[in-house]
C-alpha positions as a Markdown table, in Angstrom:
| # | Residue | x | y | z |
|---|---|---|---|---|
| 1 | Met | -40.7 | -28.0 | -37.9 |
| 2 | Thr | -43.3 | -27.4 | -35.2 |
| 3 | Arg | -44.4 | -30.6 | -33.6 |
| 4 | Arg | -48.0 | -31.2 | -32.6 |
| 5 | Val | -49.6 | -32.7 | -29.5 |
| 6 | Leu | -53.2 | -33.8 | -28.9 |
| 7 | Phe | -53.8 | -33.9 | -25.1 |
| 8 | His | -57.0 | -35.7 | -24.0 |
| 9 | Val | -58.4 | -34.3 | -20.8 |
| 10 | Gln | -61.5 | -35.2 | -18.9 |
| 11 | His | -62.6 | -33.9 | -15.5 |
| 12 | Leu | -65.7 | -35.1 | -13.6 |
| 13 | Leu | -65.9 | -34.0 | -10.0 |
| 14 | Gly | -63.0 | -31.9 | -8.8 |
| 15 | Ile | -60.8 | -29.6 | -10.9 |
| 16 | Gly | -57.4 | -31.0 | -9.8 |
| 17 | His | -56.9 | -33.1 | -12.9 |
| 18 | Leu | -57.9 | -30.1 | -15.0 |
| 19 | Arg | -55.6 | -27.7 | -13.3 |
| 20 | Arg | -52.7 | -30.0 | -13.6 |
| 21 | Ala | -53.5 | -30.5 | -17.3 |
| 22 | Glu | -53.5 | -26.7 | -17.7 |
| 23 | Ile | -50.0 | -26.4 | -16.2 |
| 24 | Leu | -48.7 | -29.2 | -18.4 |
| 25 | Ala | -50.3 | -27.9 | -21.6 |
| 26 | Glu | -48.9 | -24.4 | -21.1 |
| 27 | Ala | -45.4 | -25.9 | -20.3 |
| 28 | Met | -45.6 | -27.9 | -23.5 |
| 29 | Ala | -46.5 | -24.8 | -25.5 |
| 30 | Ala | -43.6 | -22.9 | -23.9 |
| 31 | Glu | -41.3 | -25.8 | -25.1 |
| 32 | Gly | -42.3 | -24.9 | -28.7 |
| 33 | Leu | -45.0 | -27.6 | -29.2 |
| 34 | Glu | -48.3 | -26.9 | -30.8 |
| 35 | Val | -50.8 | -28.2 | -28.3 |
| 36 | Thr | -54.5 | -29.0 | -28.8 |
| 37 | Val | -56.5 | -30.0 | -25.7 |
| 38 | Ser | -59.5 | -32.3 | -26.4 |
| 39 | Tyr | -61.6 | -31.0 | -23.5 |
| 40 | Gly | -64.3 | -33.4 | -22.3 |
| 41 | Gly | -65.9 | -31.6 | -19.3 |
| 42 | Arg | -67.8 | -28.5 | -18.6 |
| 43 | Arg | -65.7 | -25.3 | -18.9 |
| 44 | Ile | -64.2 | -23.8 | -15.8 |
| 45 | Ala | -63.5 | -20.1 | -16.3 |
| 46 | Glu | -60.7 | -20.2 | -13.8 |
| 47 | Val | -58.8 | -22.8 | -15.8 |
| 48 | Ala | -57.8 | -20.9 | -19.0 |
| 49 | Phe | -55.3 | -23.0 | -20.9 |
| 50 | Arg | -53.3 | -20.0 | -22.2 |
| 51 | Gly | -51.4 | -20.3 | -25.4 |
| 52 | Val | -53.0 | -23.6 | -26.4 |
| 53 | Arg | -56.0 | -24.6 | -28.6 |
| 54 | Val | -58.9 | -26.0 | -26.7 |
| 55 | Ala | -61.3 | -28.2 | -28.7 |
| 56 | Glu | -64.4 | -29.0 | -26.8 |
| 57 | Leu | -66.1 | -32.4 | -27.0 |
| 58 | Pro | -69.7 | -32.9 | -26.0 |
| 59 | Pro | -69.3 | -32.3 | -22.2 |
| 60 | Ala | -69.7 | -35.1 | -19.7 |
| 61 | Thr | -70.2 | -34.8 | -16.0 |
| 62 | Ile | -71.6 | -36.9 | -13.1 |
| 63 | Ala | -74.4 | -36.6 | -10.6 |
| 64 | Gly | -73.0 | -35.8 | -7.2 |
| 65 | Glu | -70.3 | -38.3 | -6.5 |
| 66 | Asp | -71.6 | -41.1 | -8.7 |
| 67 | Phe | -68.8 | -41.9 | -11.0 |
| 68 | Ser | -70.6 | -44.8 | -12.6 |
| 69 | Thr | -73.3 | -42.7 | -14.4 |
| 70 | Leu | -72.2 | -40.1 | -17.0 |
| 71 | Leu | -74.5 | -37.2 | -17.7 |
| 72 | Asp | -74.7 | -35.0 | -20.8 |
| 73 | Ala | -74.9 | -31.3 | -21.1 |
| 74 | Asp | -78.6 | -31.4 | -20.1 |
| 75 | Asn | -77.9 | -33.6 | -17.0 |
| 76 | Arg | -79.4 | -36.7 | -18.7 |
| 77 | Pro | -77.7 | -40.1 | -18.5 |
| 78 | Val | -75.7 | -40.6 | -21.7 |
| 79 | Asp | -76.8 | -43.2 | -24.2 |
| 80 | Asp | -75.2 | -45.1 | -27.0 |
| 81 | Ala | -75.9 | -42.4 | -29.6 |
| 82 | Trp | -74.2 | -39.8 | -27.4 |
| 83 | Arg | -71.2 | -42.1 | -26.9 |
| 84 | Ala | -70.9 | -42.7 | -30.7 |
| 85 | Ala | -71.2 | -39.0 | -31.4 |
| 86 | Arg | -68.4 | -38.1 | -28.9 |
| 87 | Arg | -66.2 | -41.0 | -30.2 |
| 88 | Asp | -66.6 | -39.7 | -33.7 |
| 89 | Ala | -65.8 | -36.1 | -32.7 |
| 90 | Leu | -62.6 | -37.2 | -31.0 |
| 91 | Leu | -61.5 | -39.3 | -34.0 |
| 92 | Arg | -62.2 | -36.3 | -36.3 |
| 93 | Leu | -60.2 | -34.1 | -34.0 |
| 94 | Trp | -57.3 | -36.5 | -34.1 |
| 95 | Arg | -57.3 | -36.6 | -37.9 |
| 96 | Asp | -57.6 | -32.8 | -38.1 |
| 97 | Val | -54.7 | -32.2 | -35.7 |
| 98 | Asp | -52.5 | -35.0 | -37.1 |
| 99 | Pro | -50.4 | -35.0 | -33.9 |
| 100 | Asp | -46.9 | -36.3 | -33.4 |
| 101 | Val | -47.8 | -37.3 | -29.9 |
| 102 | Val | -51.2 | -38.3 | -28.4 |
| 103 | Leu | -51.1 | -37.6 | -24.6 |
| 104 | Ile | -53.9 | -39.2 | -22.6 |
| 105 | Glu | -54.6 | -38.1 | -19.1 |
| 106 | Leu | -55.0 | -41.0 | -16.6 |
| 107 | Phe | -56.3 | -43.8 | -19.0 |
| 108 | Pro | -55.8 | -46.7 | -18.8 |
| 109 | Phe | -55.0 | -46.4 | -15.0 |
| 110 | Gly | -58.4 | -44.6 | -14.6 |
| 111 | Arg | -61.2 | -43.0 | -16.6 |
| 112 | Arg | -62.5 | -46.4 | -17.6 |
| 113 | Gln | -65.9 | -44.8 | -18.3 |
| 114 | Phe | -64.3 | -43.3 | -21.4 |
| 115 | Ala | -63.0 | -46.5 | -22.9 |
| 116 | Phe | -65.8 | -46.2 | -25.5 |
| 117 | Glu | -63.9 | -43.3 | -27.1 |
| 118 | Leu | -60.3 | -43.9 | -26.0 |
| 119 | Met | -60.0 | -47.5 | -27.2 |
| 120 | Pro | -61.1 | -46.6 | -30.8 |
| 121 | Leu | -58.7 | -43.7 | -30.7 |
| 122 | Leu | -55.8 | -45.9 | -29.6 |
| 123 | Glu | -56.7 | -48.5 | -32.2 |
| 124 | Ala | -56.8 | -45.8 | -34.9 |
| 125 | Val | -53.5 | -44.3 | -33.8 |
| 126 | His | -51.9 | -47.7 | -33.6 |
| 127 | Ala | -52.9 | -48.5 | -37.2 |
| 128 | Ala | -51.7 | -45.1 | -38.6 |
| 129 | Thr | -48.7 | -44.7 | -40.9 |
| 130 | Pro | -46.6 | -42.9 | -39.8 |
| 131 | Arg | -47.8 | -43.6 | -36.3 |
| 132 | Pro | -48.0 | -40.9 | -33.6 |
| 133 | Leu | -46.3 | -41.8 | -30.3 |
| 134 | Val | -48.7 | -42.3 | -27.4 |
| 135 | Ala | -48.1 | -41.3 | -23.7 |
| 136 | Cys | -50.1 | -41.5 | -20.5 |
| 137 | Ser | -50.1 | -38.6 | -18.1 |
| 138 | Val | -50.8 | -39.9 | -14.6 |
| 139 | Arg | -50.5 | -38.7 | -11.0 |
| 140 | Asp | -48.4 | -40.3 | -8.3 |
| 141 | Val | -51.2 | -42.1 | -6.4 |
| 142 | Leu | -53.9 | -44.2 | -7.9 |
| 143 | Val | -57.3 | -45.0 | -6.4 |
| 144 | Ala | -57.2 | -48.6 | -5.2 |
| 145 | Ser | -59.2 | -51.2 | -7.2 |
| 146 | Lys | -60.6 | -54.3 | -5.7 |
| 147 | Lys | -61.6 | -55.9 | -9.0 |
| 148 | Ala | -59.7 | -59.0 | -10.0 |
| 149 | Gly | -57.8 | -58.7 | -13.3 |
| 150 | Arg | -57.8 | -54.9 | -13.4 |
| 151 | Asp | -54.0 | -54.6 | -13.2 |
| 152 | Ala | -53.5 | -57.2 | -15.9 |
| 153 | Glu | -55.9 | -55.3 | -18.2 |
| 154 | Ile | -54.0 | -52.1 | -17.6 |
| 155 | Val | -50.7 | -53.7 | -18.3 |
| 156 | Glu | -52.0 | -55.2 | -21.5 |
| 157 | Arg | -53.3 | -51.9 | -22.8 |
| 158 | Val | -50.1 | -50.0 | -21.8 |
| 159 | Arg | -47.8 | -52.5 | -23.5 |
| 160 | Arg | -49.9 | -52.7 | -26.6 |
| 161 | Phe | -50.6 | -49.0 | -27.2 |
| 162 | Phe | -48.3 | -46.7 | -25.2 |
| 163 | Asp | -44.8 | -45.6 | -25.7 |
| 164 | Ala | -44.4 | -43.9 | -22.3 |
| 165 | Val | -46.1 | -43.5 | -19.0 |
| 166 | Leu | -45.3 | -40.1 | -17.5 |
| 167 | Val | -45.8 | -40.4 | -13.7 |
| 168 | His | -46.1 | -36.9 | -12.2 |
| 169 | Gly | -44.4 | -37.6 | -8.9 |
| 170 | Asp | -41.1 | -38.2 | -7.1 |
| 171 | Pro | -40.4 | -41.8 | -6.2 |
| 172 | Ala | -38.4 | -40.6 | -3.2 |
| 173 | Leu | -41.7 | -39.6 | -1.7 |
| 174 | Val | -44.3 | -42.0 | -3.3 |
| 175 | Pro | -43.1 | -44.8 | -5.7 |
| 176 | Phe | -45.6 | -45.5 | -8.4 |
| 177 | Gly | -45.6 | -49.1 | -7.3 |
| 178 | Ala | -47.0 | -48.1 | -3.9 |
| 179 | Thr | -50.5 | -47.9 | -5.5 |
| 180 | Phe | -50.0 | -49.9 | -8.8 |
| 181 | Ala | -48.7 | -53.3 | -7.8 |
| 182 | Ser | -47.8 | -54.2 | -11.4 |
| 183 | Ala | -45.5 | -51.2 | -12.0 |
| 184 | Asp | -42.5 | -53.5 | -12.5 |
| 185 | Arg | -44.2 | -55.0 | -15.6 |
| 186 | Ile | -44.1 | -51.7 | -17.4 |
| 187 | Ala | -41.0 | -50.3 | -15.7 |
| 188 | Asp | -39.2 | -49.7 | -19.1 |
| 189 | Leu | -42.0 | -47.3 | -20.1 |
| 190 | Ile | -42.3 | -45.3 | -16.8 |
| 191 | His | -40.7 | -41.9 | -16.5 |
| 192 | His | -41.0 | -40.0 | -13.2 |
| 193 | Thr | -41.3 | -36.4 | -14.1 |
| 194 | Gly | -41.4 | -34.9 | -10.7 |
| 195 | Tyr | -44.5 | -33.2 | -9.3 |
| 196 | Val | -46.4 | -30.7 | -11.4 |
| 197 | Ala | -46.9 | -27.5 | -9.4 |
| 198 | Ala | -48.0 | -24.0 | -10.0 |
| 199 | Asp | -45.4 | -21.4 | -9.8 |
| 200 | Ala | -46.0 | -19.0 | -6.9 |
| 201 | Gly | -43.9 | -16.5 | -8.8 |
| 202 | Ser | -43.1 | -13.1 | -7.4 |
| 203 | Thr | -46.7 | -12.0 | -6.8 |
| 204 | Ala | -46.8 | -8.8 | -4.7 |
| 205 | Leu | -49.5 | -9.5 | -2.2 |
| 206 | Val | -51.4 | -6.7 | -0.6 |
| 207 | Gly | -52.0 | -7.8 | 3.0 |
| 208 | Gly | -52.8 | -11.4 | 3.8 |
| 209 | Glu | -50.0 | -12.1 | 6.2 |
| 210 | Asp | -50.7 | -14.6 | 9.0 |
| 211 | Glu | -54.1 | -15.5 | 7.6 |
| 212 | Val | -55.8 | -18.9 | 8.1 |
| 213 | Ile | -56.6 | -20.1 | 4.6 |
| 214 | Val | -59.4 | -22.7 | 4.3 |
| 215 | Ser | -59.7 | -24.1 | 0.8 |
| 216 | Ala | -61.9 | -26.7 | -0.8 |
| 217 | Gly | -60.3 | -27.3 | -4.1 |
| 218 | Gly | -63.0 | -27.3 | -6.8 |
| 219 | Gly | -65.6 | -27.2 | -4.0 |
| 220 | Ala | -68.0 | -29.8 | -5.3 |
| 221 | Val | -67.5 | -31.9 | -2.1 |
| 222 | Gly | -66.0 | -29.2 | 0.1 |
| 223 | Ala | -69.0 | -27.9 | 2.1 |
| 224 | Pro | -68.5 | -30.1 | 5.2 |
| 225 | Leu | -64.9 | -28.9 | 5.6 |
| 226 | Leu | -65.8 | -25.2 | 5.1 |
| 227 | Phe | -68.6 | -25.2 | 7.7 |
| 228 | Ala | -66.6 | -27.3 | 10.2 |
| 229 | Ala | -63.9 | -24.6 | 9.9 |
| 230 | Val | -66.3 | -21.8 | 10.5 |
| 231 | Ala | -67.6 | -23.5 | 13.6 |
| 232 | Ala | -64.1 | -24.4 | 14.9 |
| 233 | Arg | -62.7 | -20.9 | 14.6 |
| 234 | Pro | -63.8 | -19.6 | 18.0 |
| 235 | Met | -62.3 | -22.6 | 19.7 |
| 236 | Thr | -58.8 | -22.2 | 18.3 |
| 237 | Pro | -55.8 | -20.1 | 19.3 |
| 238 | Leu | -56.1 | -18.4 | 15.9 |
| 239 | Ala | -59.6 | -17.1 | 16.4 |
| 240 | Gly | -58.3 | -13.5 | 16.2 |
| 241 | His | -56.6 | -13.9 | 12.8 |
| 242 | Val | -58.2 | -13.2 | 9.4 |
| 243 | Trp | -59.7 | -16.4 | 8.0 |
| 244 | Arg | -59.9 | -16.6 | 4.3 |
| 245 | Phe | -62.3 | -19.2 | 2.8 |
| 246 | Leu | -61.7 | -20.3 | -0.8 |
| 247 | Ala | -64.8 | -22.2 | -1.6 |
| 248 | Gly | -64.1 | -23.3 | -5.2 |
| 249 | Pro | -66.0 | -22.7 | -8.4 |
| 250 | Asn | -68.2 | -25.8 | -7.9 |
| 251 | Leu | -69.5 | -25.3 | -4.4 |
| 252 | Pro | -73.3 | -25.1 | -4.7 |
| 253 | Ala | -74.5 | -21.5 | -4.8 |
| 254 | Ala | -76.7 | -22.0 | -1.7 |
| 255 | Asp | -73.7 | -23.2 | 0.3 |
| 256 | Phe | -71.6 | -20.3 | -0.9 |
| 257 | Glu | -74.3 | -17.8 | 0.1 |
| 258 | Arg | -74.7 | -19.4 | 3.5 |
| 259 | Leu | -70.9 | -19.3 | 4.1 |
| 260 | Gly | -70.9 | -15.6 | 3.1 |
| 261 | Ala | -73.7 | -14.8 | 5.5 |
| 262 | Met | -71.7 | -16.3 | 8.4 |
| 263 | Ala | -68.7 | -14.0 | 7.6 |
| 264 | Asp | -67.7 | -11.2 | 10.0 |
| 265 | Ala | -65.2 | -8.4 | 9.6 |
| 266 | Arg | -62.2 | -10.7 | 9.9 |
| 267 | Thr | -63.6 | -13.4 | 7.5 |
| 268 | Ile | -63.2 | -13.4 | 3.8 |
| 269 | Val | -65.2 | -15.7 | 1.5 |
| 270 | Glu | -64.2 | -16.1 | -2.1 |
| 271 | Arg | -64.6 | -18.6 | -4.9 |
| 272 | Phe | -61.1 | -18.7 | -6.1 |
| 273 | Arg | -57.8 | -16.9 | -6.0 |
| 274 | Pro | -55.1 | -17.2 | -8.7 |
| 275 | Asp | -52.5 | -16.1 | -6.1 |
| 276 | Phe | -53.4 | -19.0 | -3.8 |
| 277 | Pro | -49.8 | -20.5 | -3.9 |
| 278 | Ala | -48.3 | -17.1 | -3.0 |
| 279 | Arg | -50.7 | -16.5 | -0.2 |
| 280 | Leu | -49.8 | -19.8 | 1.4 |
| 281 | Gln | -46.3 | -18.6 | 1.8 |
| 282 | Thr | -47.3 | -15.9 | 4.2 |
| 283 | Ala | -50.2 | -17.7 | 5.9 |
| 284 | Ala | -50.3 | -18.8 | 9.5 |
| 285 | Leu | -52.1 | -22.1 | 8.6 |
| 286 | Ser | -53.7 | -23.9 | 5.7 |
| 287 | Ile | -56.8 | -26.1 | 6.2 |
| 288 | Ser | -57.8 | -28.1 | 3.1 |
| 289 | Gln | -58.5 | -31.4 | 1.5 |
| 290 | Ala | -55.5 | -33.4 | 0.3 |
| 291 | Gly | -55.7 | -33.3 | -3.5 |
| 292 | Tyr | -52.6 | -33.4 | -5.6 |
| 293 | Asn | -52.4 | -29.7 | -6.6 |
| 294 | Thr | -53.2 | -28.4 | -3.1 |
| 295 | Met | -50.6 | -30.6 | -1.5 |
| 296 | Met | -48.0 | -29.3 | -4.0 |
| 297 | Asp | -48.9 | -25.7 | -3.1 |
| 298 | Val | -48.7 | -26.5 | 0.6 |
| 299 | Leu | -45.4 | -28.3 | 0.4 |
| 300 | Gly | -44.0 | -25.6 | -1.8 |
| 301 | Ser | -44.9 | -22.9 | 0.6 |
| 302 | Gly | -43.8 | -24.6 | 3.9 |
| 303 | Val | -47.0 | -23.5 | 5.6 |
| 304 | Arg | -48.3 | -25.4 | 8.6 |
| 305 | Ala | -51.2 | -27.5 | 7.4 |
| 306 | Ile | -54.2 | -29.5 | 8.3 |
| 307 | Val | -55.8 | -31.8 | 5.7 |
| 308 | Val | -59.1 | -33.6 | 5.6 |
| 309 | Pro | -58.7 | -36.1 | 2.8 |
| 310 | Tyr | -61.7 | -36.9 | 0.5 |
| 311 | Glu | -62.6 | -40.5 | 1.1 |
| 312 | Ala | -66.2 | -41.0 | -0.3 |
| 313 | Lys | -67.2 | -43.7 | -2.7 |
| 314 | Gly | -64.0 | -45.8 | -2.1 |
| 315 | Glu | -61.6 | -43.0 | -2.9 |
| 316 | Thr | -58.2 | -43.8 | -1.4 |
| 317 | Glu | -55.9 | -41.4 | -3.2 |
| 318 | Gln | -56.0 | -38.4 | -0.8 |
| 319 | Arg | -55.9 | -40.5 | 2.4 |
| 320 | Leu | -52.8 | -42.4 | 1.2 |
| 321 | Arg | -50.9 | -39.2 | 0.2 |
| 322 | Ser | -51.8 | -37.4 | 3.4 |
| 323 | Glu | -50.7 | -40.3 | 5.6 |
| 324 | Ile | -47.4 | -40.5 | 3.8 |
| 325 | Leu | -46.9 | -36.7 | 4.4 |
| 326 | Ala | -48.1 | -37.0 | 8.0 |
| 327 | Ser | -45.6 | -39.8 | 8.7 |
| 328 | Arg | -42.9 | -37.2 | 7.9 |
| 329 | Arg | -44.5 | -34.7 | 10.2 |
| 330 | Leu | -45.3 | -32.4 | 7.4 |
| 331 | Leu | -49.0 | -31.9 | 8.2 |
| 332 | Thr | -51.9 | -33.0 | 10.5 |
| 333 | Val | -54.6 | -35.3 | 9.2 |
| 334 | Val | -58.2 | -35.2 | 10.2 |
| 335 | Pro | -60.0 | -38.3 | 8.7 |
| 336 | Glu | -63.2 | -37.3 | 6.9 |
| 337 | Ala | -65.2 | -39.7 | 9.1 |
| 338 | Asp | -63.9 | -37.8 | 12.2 |
| 339 | Leu | -64.5 | -34.3 | 10.9 |
| 340 | Ser | -66.2 | -32.0 | 13.4 |
| 341 | Ala | -65.7 | -28.5 | 14.7 |
| 342 | Ala | -64.2 | -29.8 | 17.9 |
| 343 | Arg | -61.9 | -32.2 | 16.2 |
| 344 | Leu | -60.7 | -29.5 | 13.8 |
| 345 | Ala | -60.1 | -27.1 | 16.6 |
| 346 | Val | -57.8 | -29.7 | 18.3 |
| 347 | Ala | -56.0 | -30.1 | 15.0 |
| 348 | Val | -55.3 | -26.4 | 14.8 |
| 349 | Thr | -53.6 | -26.4 | 18.1 |
| 350 | Glu | -51.5 | -29.5 | 17.1 |
| 351 | Ala | -50.6 | -28.0 | 13.7 |
| 352 | Ile | -49.4 | -24.6 | 15.0 |
| 353 | Gly | -47.3 | -26.3 | 17.6 |
| 354 | Arg | -45.4 | -28.2 | 15.0 |
| 355 | Pro | -42.3 | -26.8 | 13.2 |
| 356 | Ala | -42.9 | -25.5 | 9.7 |
| 357 | Ala | -42.8 | -28.1 | 7.0 |
| 358 | Ser | -39.6 | -28.7 | 5.2 |
| 359 | Ile | -39.0 | -31.3 | 2.5 |
| 360 | Arg | -37.1 | -31.5 | -0.7 |
| 361 | Ile | -39.0 | -33.1 | -3.5 |
| 362 | Asp | -38.8 | -32.8 | -7.3 |
| 363 | Arg | -41.4 | -30.2 | -8.3 |
| 364 | Ser | -40.1 | -29.7 | -11.9 |
| 365 | Gly | -42.8 | -31.9 | -13.4 |
| 366 | Ala | -44.2 | -29.5 | -15.9 |
| 367 | Ala | -40.9 | -28.6 | -17.5 |
| 368 | Thr | -39.7 | -32.2 | -17.4 |
| 369 | Thr | -42.9 | -33.4 | -19.0 |
| 370 | Ala | -42.7 | -30.8 | -21.7 |
| 371 | Arg | -39.1 | -32.0 | -22.6 |
| 372 | Leu | -40.1 | -35.6 | -22.6 |
| 373 | Val | -43.1 | -35.0 | -24.8 |
| 374 | His | -41.0 | -32.9 | -27.2 |
| 375 | Ala | -38.4 | -35.8 | -27.4 |
| 376 | Leu | -41.2 | -38.2 | -28.2 |
| 377 | Ala | -42.6 | -35.9 | -30.9 |
| 378 | Thr | -39.2 | -35.7 | -32.7 |
| 379 | Arg | -39.2 | -39.5 | -32.9 |
| 380 | Arg | -42.1 | -39.6 | -35.3 |
| 381 | Val | -41.1 | -39.5 | -38.9 |
| 382 | Arg | -43.5 | -37.6 | -41.1 |
């Protein structure tokens, strides 16, 4: 009997969550599970979800970096009618799929803006007979919350509704308790899967050796890094190398065109490359933000690296992860507040003078997650 999974996924600003969800969904499909992704954001062509069903909910996004205000497909603030329609669409999808496992990305550790649909879903699942099992898919590092009672609320929801918390990290590098102080209260439900990482594979690259690769993840907040790198280049020992700029699908068109206009014969400006992990393996240097997926690609390649962690609007995740890695001499950190061409040029000299990165961490997160979800699915009695 083929077991079914409903995987709730919502991206708002970057595409890191979405890319990780794609890798997980495809791994679950390879494990023999029938996977339906309830997709709550705008479609990103570069994230394909091969071999799984994608069911689109009314898309939600945000304005700039304002996570408190959700916008609909017409860039209008959502209202109660929109929330009700999306809640009902998700509940219909759950009933249609009749999954053995409901897998929810990040909630209740994050994505609180979507409690209007996720709490009704969890209530409905909890009341079902037979009941699907419920798991949370969550990254290694959480954004710090300063609100009193937030941890207690999370623990209550996890203990009431969830059968497993799948933490996509390696506790030898970052214990989940480092950013969730109440981890011991749900320790019996936590499973560290290892890091979820794209497979560099055996891609045969044509050229690209000794490049400097400057990447901005999804690109929505990457313009300052990209333009600082352009200005820093003549001041670095790597000025004569090819510099490849990967701007991301969400970098505004005007910024992308401006970056392209600044390119010379030894500068390449692109939106995205599916062979990014493989190119890092032959690069002279990586300059990037410090998102989960990029860091996994950097660590997997062993490339010398500089990171400028995203820190706006109280975001702490990237800074914490990058500081942990820098403490092990695996990369050089330039704080976002200190970003300038001159500071970045100094960092380039520092980074290329350091030995290549070498660390052993568990990067089997996709396959391990697929096995754990399959085991949960077989526990449901139809």
